[in-house]
CSV table of C-alpha atoms and ligand atoms in Angstrom, one decimal:
chain,number,residue,atom,x,y,z
A,816,MET,CA,11.5,-31.8,18.4
A,817,SER,CA,10.1,-28.9,20.5
A,818,ASP,CA,7.1,-26.9,19.4
A,819,SER,CA,9.1,-23.8,18.8
A,820,ALA,CA,11.7,-25.7,16.7
A,821,SER,CA,9.0,-27.2,14.5
A,822,SER,CA,7.3,-23.8,14.2
A,823,ALA,CA,10.5,-22.2,13.1
A,824,GLN,CA,10.6,-24.7,10.2
A,825,THR,CA,7.0,-24.4,9.1
A,826,PHE,CA,6.8,-20.6,8.9
A,827,ARG,CA,7.5,-19.1,5.4
A,828,ALA,CA,6.6,-15.5,4.7
A,829,ILE,CA,5.6,-16.3,1.2
A,830,ASP,CA,2.9,-18.7,2.4
A,831,VAL,CA,1.5,-16.1,4.7
A,832,ILE,CA,1.5,-13.5,1.9
A,833,ARG,CA,-0.3,-15.8,-0.5
A,834,LYS,CA,-2.8,-16.9,2.0
A,835,LYS,CA,-3.9,-13.3,2.8
A,836,ARG,CA,-3.7,-12.4,-0.9
A,837,ASP,CA,-6.3,-15.2,-1.6
A,838,GLY,CA,-8.6,-14.1,1.2
A,839,GLY,CA,-7.7,-16.7,3.8
A,840,GLU,CA,-7.8,-16.2,7.5
A,841,LEU,CA,-4.3,-16.2,9.1
A,842,SER,CA,-3.7,-18.1,12.3
A,843,ARG,CA,-2.3,-16.5,15.5
A,844,PHE,CA,0.9,-18.4,14.9
A,845,GLU,CA,1.3,-17.2,11.3
A,846,ILE,CA,0.7,-13.6,12.3
A,847,GLY,CA,3.0,-13.9,15.3
A,848,ALA,CA,5.8,-15.5,13.3
A,849,LEU,CA,5.6,-12.9,10.6
A,850,ILE,CA,5.8,-10.0,13.0
A,851,ALA,CA,8.6,-11.5,15.1
A,852,ALA,CA,10.6,-12.3,11.9
A,853,TYR,CA,10.2,-8.8,10.6
A,854,THR,CA,11.1,-7.1,13.9
A,855,GLN,CA,14.2,-9.2,14.1
A,856,GLY,CA,15.2,-8.3,10.5
A,857,SER,CA,14.9,-11.8,9.1
A,858,ILE,CA,12.4,-11.0,6.4
A,859,PRO,CA,12.8,-8.1,4.0
A,860,ASP,CA,10.7,-5.0,3.5
A,861,TYR,CA,9.5,-6.1,0.1
A,862,GLN,CA,7.8,-9.2,1.5
A,863,VAL,CA,6.1,-7.3,4.3
A,864,SER,CA,5.0,-4.6,1.9
A,865,ALA,CA,3.3,-7.3,-0.2
A,866,TRP,CA,1.6,-8.7,2.9
A,867,LEU,CA,0.5,-5.2,4.1
A,868,MET,CA,-1.1,-4.5,0.7
A,869,ALA,CA,-2.9,-7.9,0.9
A,870,VAL,CA,-4.3,-6.9,4.3
A,871,VAL,CA,-5.4,-3.5,2.9
A,872,LEU,CA,-7.2,-5.2,0.1
A,873,ARG,CA,-8.6,-8.3,1.9
A,874,GLY,CA,-9.1,-7.0,5.4
A,875,MET,CA,-8.8,-9.0,8.6
A,876,THR,CA,-11.2,-10.8,11.0
A,877,ARG,CA,-11.5,-9.7,14.6
A,878,GLY,CA,-9.4,-12.7,15.6
A,879,GLU,CA,-6.6,-11.7,13.1
A,880,THR,CA,-6.7,-8.1,14.3
A,881,ALA,CA,-6.4,-9.2,18.0
A,882,ALA,CA,-3.5,-11.5,17.0
A,883,LEU,CA,-1.7,-8.7,15.1
A,884,THR,CA,-2.2,-6.2,18.0
A,885,ASP,CA,-0.9,-8.8,20.5
A,886,ALA,CA,2.1,-9.7,18.3
A,887,MET,CA,3.1,-6.1,17.8
A,888,LEU,CA,2.7,-5.4,21.5
A,889,ARG,CA,4.8,-8.4,22.4
A,890,SER,CA,7.6,-7.3,20.0
A,891,GLY,CA,8.9,-5.1,22.8
A,892,GLU,CA,8.5,-4.4,26.5
A,893,VAL,CA,5.4,-3.2,28.3
A,894,LEU,CA,6.2,-0.3,30.7
A,895,ASP,CA,5.4,-0.8,34.3
A,896,LEU,CA,4.5,2.6,35.7
A,897,SER,CA,2.8,1.3,38.8
A,898,GLY,CA,5.4,3.2,40.8
A,899,ILE,CA,3.8,6.5,39.7
A,900,ALA,CA,0.8,7.1,41.9
A,901,ALA,CA,-1.2,9.3,39.5
A,902,LYS,CA,-3.5,7.7,36.9
A,903,LYS,CA,-1.7,7.2,33.5
A,904,VAL,CA,-3.9,8.4,30.6
A,905,ASP,CA,-2.9,9.0,27.0
A,906,LYS,CA,-4.6,10.3,23.8
A,907,HIS,CA,-3.9,9.2,20.3
A,908,SER,CA,-5.3,10.5,16.9
A,909,THR,CA,-5.8,8.3,13.8
A,910,GLY,CA,-4.1,11.0,11.8
A,911,GLY,CA,-5.0,14.4,10.4
A,912,VAL,CA,-3.8,17.6,8.7
A,913,GLY,CA,-2.8,20.4,11.0
A,914,ASP,CA,-3.6,18.2,14.0
A,915,LYS,CA,-1.2,19.4,16.7
A,916,THR,CA,-3.4,18.6,19.7
A,917,SER,CA,-0.9,16.2,21.3
A,918,LEU,CA,1.5,19.1,21.9
A,919,VAL,CA,-1.2,20.8,23.9
A,920,LEU,CA,-2.7,17.8,25.6
A,921,ALA,CA,0.3,16.2,27.2
A,922,PRO,CA,1.4,19.2,29.3
A,923,LEU,CA,-2.3,20.3,29.9
A,924,ALA,CA,-3.4,16.9,31.3
A,925,ALA,CA,-0.1,16.6,33.2
A,926,VAL,CA,-0.5,20.0,35.0
A,927,ALA,CA,-4.0,18.9,35.9
A,928,GLY,CA,-2.6,15.9,37.7
A,929,VAL,CA,-2.7,13.0,35.2
A,930,THR,CA,0.5,11.3,34.1
A,931,VAL,CA,0.9,11.2,30.3
A,932,PRO,CA,3.4,8.7,28.9
A,933,MET,CA,2.9,9.5,25.2
A,934,ILE,CA,4.4,7.4,22.4
A,935,SER,CA,3.7,9.0,19.1
A,936,GLY,CA,4.5,8.5,15.4
A,937,ARG,CA,6.0,10.5,12.5
A,938,GLY,CA,4.1,11.8,9.6
A,939,LEU,CA,2.0,9.1,7.9
A,940,GLY,CA,0.9,9.4,4.3
A,941,HIS,CA,-0.5,13.0,3.8
A,942,THR,CA,-0.9,13.5,7.6
A,943,GLY,CA,1.5,15.1,10.0
A,944,GLY,CA,3.2,13.3,12.9
A,945,THR,CA,3.8,14.5,16.5
A,946,LEU,CA,7.5,13.4,16.4
A,947,ASP,CA,8.3,15.4,13.3
A,948,LYS,CA,6.7,18.4,15.0
A,949,LEU,CA,8.6,18.0,18.2
A,950,GLU,CA,11.9,17.6,16.3
A,951,ALA,CA,11.3,21.1,14.7
A,952,ILE,CA,12.3,22.3,18.2
A,953,PRO,CA,16.1,22.6,18.1
A,954,GLY,CA,17.7,19.9,20.3
A,955,PHE,CA,14.4,18.0,21.2
A,956,HIS,CA,15.1,14.3,21.6
A,957,VAL,CA,12.2,11.9,20.8
A,958,ASN,CA,14.4,8.8,21.2
A,959,LEU,CA,14.8,8.7,24.9
A,960,PRO,CA,15.9,5.4,26.5
A,961,VAL,CA,13.3,3.9,28.8
A,962,PRO,CA,15.0,5.1,32.1
A,963,GLU,CA,15.2,8.6,30.8
A,964,PHE,CA,11.6,8.5,29.6
A,965,ARG,CA,10.6,7.4,33.1
A,966,ARG,CA,12.7,10.2,34.7
A,967,VAL,CA,11.0,12.9,32.6
A,968,LEU,CA,7.6,11.5,33.4
A,969,GLU,CA,8.4,11.5,37.1
A,970,VAL,CA,9.7,15.1,37.1
A,971,CYS,CA,7.0,16.8,34.9
A,972,GLY,CA,4.1,14.3,34.5
A,973,CYS,CA,4.4,14.0,30.7
A,974,ALA,CA,7.0,12.8,28.2
A,975,MET,CA,6.7,12.4,24.5
A,976,ILE,CA,8.8,9.9,22.5
A,977,GLY,CA,8.6,7.6,19.5
A,978,GLN,CA,8.5,3.9,19.2
A,979,THR,CA,12.0,2.6,20.1
A,980,ALA,CA,14.0,-0.6,19.8
A,981,GLU,CA,12.6,-1.5,23.3
A,982,ILE,CA,9.0,-0.3,23.1
A,983,ALA,CA,6.8,-1.2,20.2
A,984,PRO,CA,9.7,-2.0,17.8
A,985,ALA,CA,7.3,-3.8,15.4
A,986,ASP,CA,5.2,-0.7,15.0
A,987,ARG,CA,8.3,1.4,14.5
A,988,LYS,CA,9.3,-0.6,11.4
A,989,LEU,CA,5.8,-1.3,10.1
A,990,TYR,CA,4.8,2.4,10.5
A,991,ALA,CA,7.7,3.6,8.4
A,992,LEU,CA,7.0,1.0,5.7
A,993,ARG,CA,3.3,1.7,5.5
A,994,ASP,CA,4.0,5.5,5.2
A,995,VAL,CA,5.7,5.0,1.8
A,996,THR,CA,3.9,1.9,0.4
A,997,GLY,CA,0.2,3.1,0.3
A,998,THR,CA,-0.7,0.7,3.1
A,999,VAL,CA,-2.0,3.1,5.7
A,1000,GLU,CA,-5.7,3.0,5.0
A,1001,SER,CA,-6.7,-0.2,6.7
A,1002,PRO,CA,-8.8,0.0,9.9
A,1003,TYR,CA,-7.1,-3.3,11.0
A,1004,LEU,CA,-3.6,-2.0,10.5
A,1005,ILE,CA,-4.4,1.3,12.1
A,1006,CYS,CA,-6.0,-0.4,15.1
A,1007,ALA,CA,-3.0,-2.7,15.6
A,1008,SER,CA,-0.5,0.1,15.1
A,1009,ILE,CA,-2.2,2.5,17.6
A,1010,MET,CA,-3.3,0.0,20.2
A,1011,SER,CA,0.0,-2.0,20.3
A,1012,LYS,CA,2.0,1.1,21.2
A,1013,LYS,CA,-0.6,2.6,23.6
A,1014,MET,CA,-0.9,-0.7,25.5
A,1015,ALA,CA,2.9,-0.8,25.8
A,1016,GLU,CA,2.8,2.5,27.6
A,1017,GLY,CA,1.5,1.1,30.9
A,1018,ILE,CA,-1.5,3.3,30.9
A,1019,ASP,CA,-4.8,3.0,32.8
A,1020,ALA,CA,-7.0,4.7,30.2
A,1021,LEU,CA,-7.0,6.0,26.7
A,1022,VAL,CA,-8.8,8.7,24.7
A,1023,LEU,CA,-8.8,8.2,20.9
A,1024,ASP,CA,-9.5,10.9,18.4
A,1025,VAL,CA,-10.8,9.1,15.3
A,1026,LYS,CA,-10.8,11.4,12.4
A,1027,THR,CA,-13.3,11.4,9.5
A,1028,GLY,CA,-13.6,13.5,6.4
A,1029,SER,CA,-11.5,14.3,3.4
A,1030,GLY,CA,-8.2,14.6,5.4
A,1031,ALA,CA,-8.7,11.4,7.4
A,1032,PHE,CA,-7.8,7.8,6.5
A,1033,MET,CA,-11.4,6.9,7.2
A,1034,LYS,CA,-13.2,9.2,4.8
A,1035,SER,CA,-16.8,8.3,5.8
A,1036,GLU,CA,-18.4,8.5,9.3
A,1037,LYS,CA,-19.4,4.8,8.9
A,1038,ASP,CA,-15.8,3.7,8.4
A,1039,ALA,CA,-14.6,6.0,11.3
A,1040,ALA,CA,-17.2,4.4,13.6
A,1041,PHE,CA,-16.0,0.9,12.6
A,1042,LEU,CA,-12.4,1.9,13.4
A,1043,ALA,CA,-13.5,3.5,16.7
A,1044,GLU,CA,-15.4,0.4,17.8
A,1045,LEU,CA,-12.5,-1.9,16.8
A,1046,MET,CA,-10.1,0.2,18.9
A,1047,VAL,CA,-12.4,0.6,21.9
A,1048,GLU,CA,-13.1,-3.1,21.9
A,1049,THR,CA,-9.3,-3.8,21.8
A,1050,GLY,CA,-8.6,-1.4,24.7
A,1051,GLU,CA,-11.3,-2.8,26.8
A,1052,ARG,CA,-10.2,-6.4,26.1
A,1053,MET,CA,-6.8,-5.4,27.4
A,1054,GLY,CA,-8.4,-4.0,30.6
A,1055,LYS,CA,-8.0,-0.3,29.8
A,1056,ARG,CA,-10.8,2.3,29.9
A,1057,THR,CA,-11.1,3.5,26.4
A,1058,VAL,CA,-13.1,6.3,24.8
A,1059,ALA,CA,-13.1,7.3,21.1
A,1060,LEU,CA,-14.3,10.7,19.9
A,1061,ILE,CA,-15.1,10.8,16.2
A,1062,THR,CA,-14.1,14.3,15.0
A,1063,ASP,CA,-14.2,16.2,11.8
A,1064,MET,CA,-11.2,16.3,9.5
A,1065,ASP,CA,-12.9,17.7,6.4
A,1066,GLN,CA,-10.6,20.7,6.6
A,1067,PRO,CA,-7.3,21.2,8.3
A,1068,LEU,CA,-7.4,21.7,12.1
A,1069,GLY,CA,-6.3,25.3,13.0
A,1070,ASN,CA,-4.7,27.5,10.4
A,1071,MET,CA,-1.1,26.2,10.3
A,1072,ILE,CA,0.2,23.0,8.6
A,1073,GLY,CA,3.9,22.1,8.7
A,1074,ASN,CA,6.1,21.0,11.5
A,1075,ALA,CA,7.6,24.2,12.9
A,1076,LEU,CA,4.4,26.2,12.1
A,1077,GLU,CA,2.4,23.7,14.1
A,1078,VAL,CA,4.6,24.1,17.1
A,1079,VAL,CA,3.9,27.9,16.9
A,1080,GLU,CA,0.1,27.3,16.8
A,1081,ALA,CA,0.2,24.7,19.7
A,1082,VAL,CA,2.1,27.3,21.8
A,1083,ASP,CA,-0.6,29.9,21.0
A,1084,VAL,CA,-3.3,27.5,22.4
A,1085,LEU,CA,-1.1,26.7,25.4
A,1086,ARG,CA,-0.9,30.5,26.0
A,1087,GLY,CA,-4.7,30.7,26.1
A,1088,GLY,CA,-5.3,31.8,22.4
A,1089,GLY,CA,-5.1,30.0,19.1
A,1090,PRO,CA,-7.8,29.2,16.5
A,1091,GLN,CA,-11.2,28.3,17.9
A,1092,ASP,CA,-11.5,24.8,16.3
A,1093,LEU,CA,-8.1,23.7,17.6
A,1094,ARG,CA,-8.8,25.1,21.0
A,1095,ASP,CA,-12.3,23.5,21.2
A,1096,LEU,CA,-10.9,20.1,20.2
A,1097,CYS,CA,-8.1,20.3,22.7
A,1098,LEU,CA,-10.6,21.2,25.5
A,1099,GLU,CA,-12.9,18.3,24.5
A,1100,LEU,CA,-10.0,15.7,24.5
A,1101,ALA,CA,-8.4,17.1,27.6
A,1102,ALA,CA,-11.8,17.0,29.4
A,1103,TRP,CA,-12.0,13.2,28.7
A,1104,MET,CA,-8.4,12.7,29.8
A,1105,LEU,CA,-9.1,14.4,33.1
A,1106,HIS,CA,-12.3,12.5,33.6
A,1107,LEU,CA,-10.8,9.1,32.9
A,1108,GLY,CA,-7.8,10.1,35.0
A,1109,GLY,CA,-10.1,10.7,38.0
A,1110,ILE,CA,-9.3,14.4,38.2
A,1111,SER,CA,-12.8,15.6,37.3
A,1112,LYS,CA,-16.1,14.0,38.2
A,1113,THR,CA,-17.7,14.9,34.9
A,1114,VAL,CA,-16.5,15.7,31.4
A,1115,ALA,CA,-18.0,19.2,31.7
A,1116,GLU,CA,-15.9,19.8,34.9
A,1117,GLY,CA,-12.8,18.5,33.1
A,1118,LYS,CA,-13.4,21.1,30.3
A,1119,GLN,CA,-13.7,24.0,32.7
A,1120,GLU,CA,-10.6,22.9,34.6
A,1121,SER,CA,-8.6,22.6,31.3
A,1122,ALA,CA,-9.8,26.0,30.1
A,1123,LYS,CA,-8.5,27.5,33.4
A,1124,LEU,CA,-5.1,25.8,33.1
A,1125,LEU,CA,-4.7,27.2,29.6
A,1126,ALA,CA,-5.7,30.7,30.6
A,1127,SER,CA,-3.4,30.7,33.7
A,1128,GLY,CA,-0.4,29.9,31.6
A,1129,LYS,CA,0.3,26.8,33.8
A,1130,ALA,CA,0.0,24.3,30.9
A,1131,LEU,CA,2.4,26.4,28.8
A,1132,GLU,CA,4.9,26.4,31.7
A,1133,ARG,CA,4.6,22.6,31.9
A,1134,PHE,CA,5.3,22.4,28.1
A,1135,ARG,CA,8.4,24.5,28.6
A,1136,GLU,CA,9.6,22.2,31.4
A,1137,MET,CA,9.1,19.1,29.2
A,1138,VAL,CA,10.9,20.7,26.3
A,1139,GLU,CA,13.9,21.5,28.5
A,1140,LEU,CA,13.9,18.0,30.1
A,1141,GLN,CA,14.0,16.4,26.6
A,1142,GLY,CA,16.9,18.6,25.5
A,1143,GLY,CA,14.9,21.1,23.4
A,1144,ASP,CA,15.5,24.8,23.3
A,1145,PRO,CA,12.6,26.4,25.4
A,1146,GLY,CA,13.5,29.7,23.8
A,1147,VAL,CA,11.2,28.8,20.9
A,1148,ILE,CA,8.2,29.3,23.2
A,1149,ASP,CA,9.0,33.0,23.7
A,1150,ASP,CA,10.5,33.7,20.3
A,1151,PRO,CA,9.0,31.5,17.5
A,1152,LYS,CA,11.5,33.0,15.1
A,1153,THR,CA,14.1,30.7,16.7
A,1154,LEU,CA,12.2,27.8,15.1
A,1155,PRO,CA,13.4,26.8,11.6
A,1156,GLN,CA,12.2,29.4,9.1
A,1157,ALA,CA,11.6,28.8,5.4
A,1158,ARG,CA,13.5,31.1,3.0
A,1159,HIS,CA,10.6,31.9,0.7
A,1160,SER,CA,6.9,32.5,0.8
A,1161,GLN,CA,4.1,32.7,-1.8
A,1162,GLN,CA,0.5,33.5,-1.5
A,1163,VAL,CA,-2.4,31.5,-3.0
A,1164,LEU,CA,-5.0,34.1,-4.1
A,1165,SER,CA,-8.7,33.6,-4.7
A,1166,ALA,CA,-9.8,33.5,-8.3
A,1167,LYS,CA,-13.3,34.7,-7.4
A,1168,ASP,CA,-15.6,36.2,-4.9
A,1169,GLY,CA,-17.7,34.0,-2.6
A,1170,TYR,CA,-17.6,31.7,0.4
A,1171,ILE,CA,-15.0,29.0,1.0
A,1172,ALA,CA,-17.2,25.9,0.6
A,1173,SER,CA,-14.5,23.2,0.9
A,1174,LEU,CA,-10.8,22.8,1.6
A,1175,GLN,CA,-10.1,19.2,0.3
A,1176,CYS,CA,-8.0,18.3,3.2
A,1177,GLU,CA,-5.9,15.4,1.9
A,1178,GLN,CA,-4.8,17.6,-1.0
A,1179,VAL,CA,-3.7,20.3,1.6
A,1180,GLY,CA,-1.7,17.6,3.5
A,1181,THR,CA,-0.2,16.3,0.3
A,1182,ALA,CA,0.9,19.8,-0.7
A,1183,CYS,CA,2.8,20.0,2.6
A,1184,VAL,CA,4.4,16.7,2.0
A,1185,ILE,CA,5.5,17.8,-1.5
A,1186,LEU,CA,7.0,21.0,0.0
A,1187,GLY,CA,9.2,18.6,2.1
A,1188,GLY,CA,7.2,18.5,5.2
A,1189,GLY,CA,6.7,14.7,5.0
A,1190,ARG,CA,8.3,11.7,3.4
A,1191,GLU,CA,7.8,10.1,0.0
A,1192,ARG,CA,10.5,7.5,0.6
A,1193,LYS,CA,11.8,5.9,3.9
A,1194,GLU,CA,15.2,7.6,3.6
A,1195,ASP,CA,13.8,11.1,3.0
A,1196,SER,CA,14.5,13.7,5.7
A,1197,VAL,CA,11.7,16.1,6.6
A,1198,ASP,CA,12.1,19.9,6.2
A,1199,PRO,CA,10.8,21.3,9.5
A,1200,ALA,CA,10.5,24.9,8.2
A,1201,VAL,CA,8.1,24.4,5.2
A,1202,GLY,CA,4.3,24.5,5.4
A,1203,ILE,CA,1.1,26.4,4.8
A,1204,VAL,CA,-0.8,29.0,6.7
A,1205,LEU,CA,-4.5,29.3,5.9
A,1206,HIS,CA,-6.0,32.8,5.9
A,1207,ARG,CA,-9.5,31.5,5.2
A,1208,LYS,CA,-11.4,28.4,6.5
A,1209,VAL,CA,-14.6,26.8,5.3
A,1210,GLY,CA,-17.5,29.3,5.7
A,1211,ASP,CA,-15.3,32.4,5.4
A,1212,ARG,CA,-16.0,35.1,2.8
A,1213,VAL,CA,-13.2,35.8,0.3
A,1214,GLY,CA,-12.9,38.4,-2.4
A,1215,VAL,CA,-11.3,38.0,-5.8
A,1216,GLY,CA,-7.5,38.4,-5.5
A,1217,GLU,CA,-7.5,38.1,-1.7
A,1218,PRO,CA,-5.2,35.5,-0.1
A,1219,ILE,CA,-6.5,32.1,0.9
A,1220,ALA,CA,-3.2,30.8,2.1
A,1221,THR,CA,0.5,31.5,2.3
A,1222,ILE,CA,3.0,28.7,1.3
A,1223,TYR,CA,6.4,28.7,3.1
A,1224,TYR,CA,9.0,26.8,1.1
A,1225,ASN,CA,12.7,26.2,0.5
A,1226,SER,CA,12.7,24.6,-3.0
A,1227,GLY,CA,11.4,26.4,-6.0
A,1228,SER,CA,10.9,23.1,-7.9
A,1229,ARG,CA,8.3,22.0,-5.3
A,1230,VAL,CA,6.2,25.1,-4.8
A,1231,GLU,CA,4.4,25.1,-8.2
A,1232,ARG,CA,2.9,21.7,-7.6
A,1233,ALA,CA,2.0,22.5,-4.0
A,1234,GLN,CA,0.3,25.8,-5.2
A,1235,GLN,CA,-1.7,23.9,-7.8
A,1236,LEU,CA,-2.9,21.4,-5.3
A,1237,LEU,CA,-3.9,24.1,-2.9
A,1238,GLU,CA,-5.8,26.0,-5.6
A,1239,GLU,CA,-7.6,22.7,-6.6
A,1240,SER,CA,-8.4,21.9,-3.0
A,1241,CYS,CA,-10.4,25.1,-2.5
A,1242,GLY,CA,-14.0,25.2,-3.5
A,1243,ILE,CA,-15.7,28.6,-3.6
A,1244,SER,CA,-19.5,29.0,-3.7
A,1245,ASP,CA,-21.9,32.0,-3.8
A,1246,SER,CA,-23.7,31.0,-0.6
A,1247,PRO,CA,-22.2,29.9,2.7
A,1248,PRO,CA,-21.9,26.2,3.3
A,1249,SER,CA,-23.9,24.6,6.1
A,1250,GLU,CA,-21.9,24.4,9.3
A,1251,LYS,CA,-20.3,21.1,10.3
A,1252,ARG,CA,-19.9,19.8,13.8
A,1253,LEU,CA,-16.3,19.3,15.1
A,1254,LEU,CA,-17.4,16.5,17.4
A,1255,ILE,CA,-19.5,14.0,15.5
A,1256,HIS,CA,-19.9,11.0,17.8
A,1257,ARG,CA,-18.6,9.2,20.8
A,1258,VAL,CA,-17.8,5.5,21.4
A,1259,ILE,CA,-17.5,4.9,25.1
A,1260,GLY,CA,-16.1,1.6,26.5
A,1261,ASN,CA,-17.8,-0.2,29.4
B,566,URA,N1,-1.5,6.6,14.0
B,566,URA,C1,-0.8,5.5,14.3
B,566,URA,O1,-0.1,5.4,15.3
B,566,URA,N2,-0.9,4.5,13.4
B,566,URA,C2,-1.7,4.5,12.3
B,566,URA,O2,-1.7,3.5,11.6
B,566,URA,C3,-2.4,5.6,12.1
B,566,URA,C4,-2.3,6.7,12.9
């Protein structure tokens, strides 16, 4: 009997679930067999959900994490972009609220001369997803077949798609399952999910934005540093230059949360404006992309170049080109009213005078999911129009009765709960809170 025939007989999903449940270390074979069987559809969601929960509770060794990343990467094809002369560099975030930097960074880095083959995800837990944001643009296709993805890349230097049946299919299925089974918050699963799809892109280098704070999956800086090191180590093991920036997610990034609203804010940044925190983070991440892509000698030079490309409108024009090439209506760039609009709005008013001391960020993200901006079950569809606009951020003064936020909604039965969560999320104090840094730490590969 051949090895593979005997392997096929010895693998049983139930044994792998029980072993992990009991704290055992899984072999490369067990992990590979589980991922292959799930990708092919020969084991059901309920068994994989149980295994994911066991991983969340029991963790994984470095060896298991590497085996999982490799198995997920091998579930599909690895793009060969060696025919494109420019350096291929991507950026990926571990997930945040109001984080629309990818929409800015892909065209910005592309116009500077880097090729950006970006494979993104949908909303995950309380966090937003780049694919859901892009799909708020009427007609935009995130499911391009590989030849079309390659064509868009060759024409405009950036393309943004989701995991497909060909590229990272294991992550496509696991990601959707983790979203609705409370199994996102594991550094090992996050590492394998992100690194398997990024390594499938055929990139030379990767910039990771590892979030920490109340809106992140890694709430503490220590946990975020652990995840950053795990991912940088994985990237370097696979021969890619990898840098992780640990950044603050203790309040939403920018002022707008919700799919169509976030497209509007990303376009504002591409036009040279936008809120300071969002713009600063985009410039920091873009600077690293340009530096790793060999466009700028130093990170500081990369930042200057990126700021120029935003101010000149060139990055915005590249975004317009990409939207058009991917079937989207570029008219949304000139007239945001052509994006999906919610039918109703309601303000959240301050109950007292003072300074905004905190905006519990996971609650703000959950409020957006409750409005319909994210999924609670796999089969849910996302409402692109709903969301929240913040009128105050941490450190701002607010008077009694003044608006802290506006909620945009379509369903009256959801708005009360969202309003309550937003009110609870907002801490007001008599004195201003101490200022937090947006960029907390860097982990730089060799
Ligand atoms: N982004 C991903 O692609 N996967 C995760 O697990 C978390 C964030």
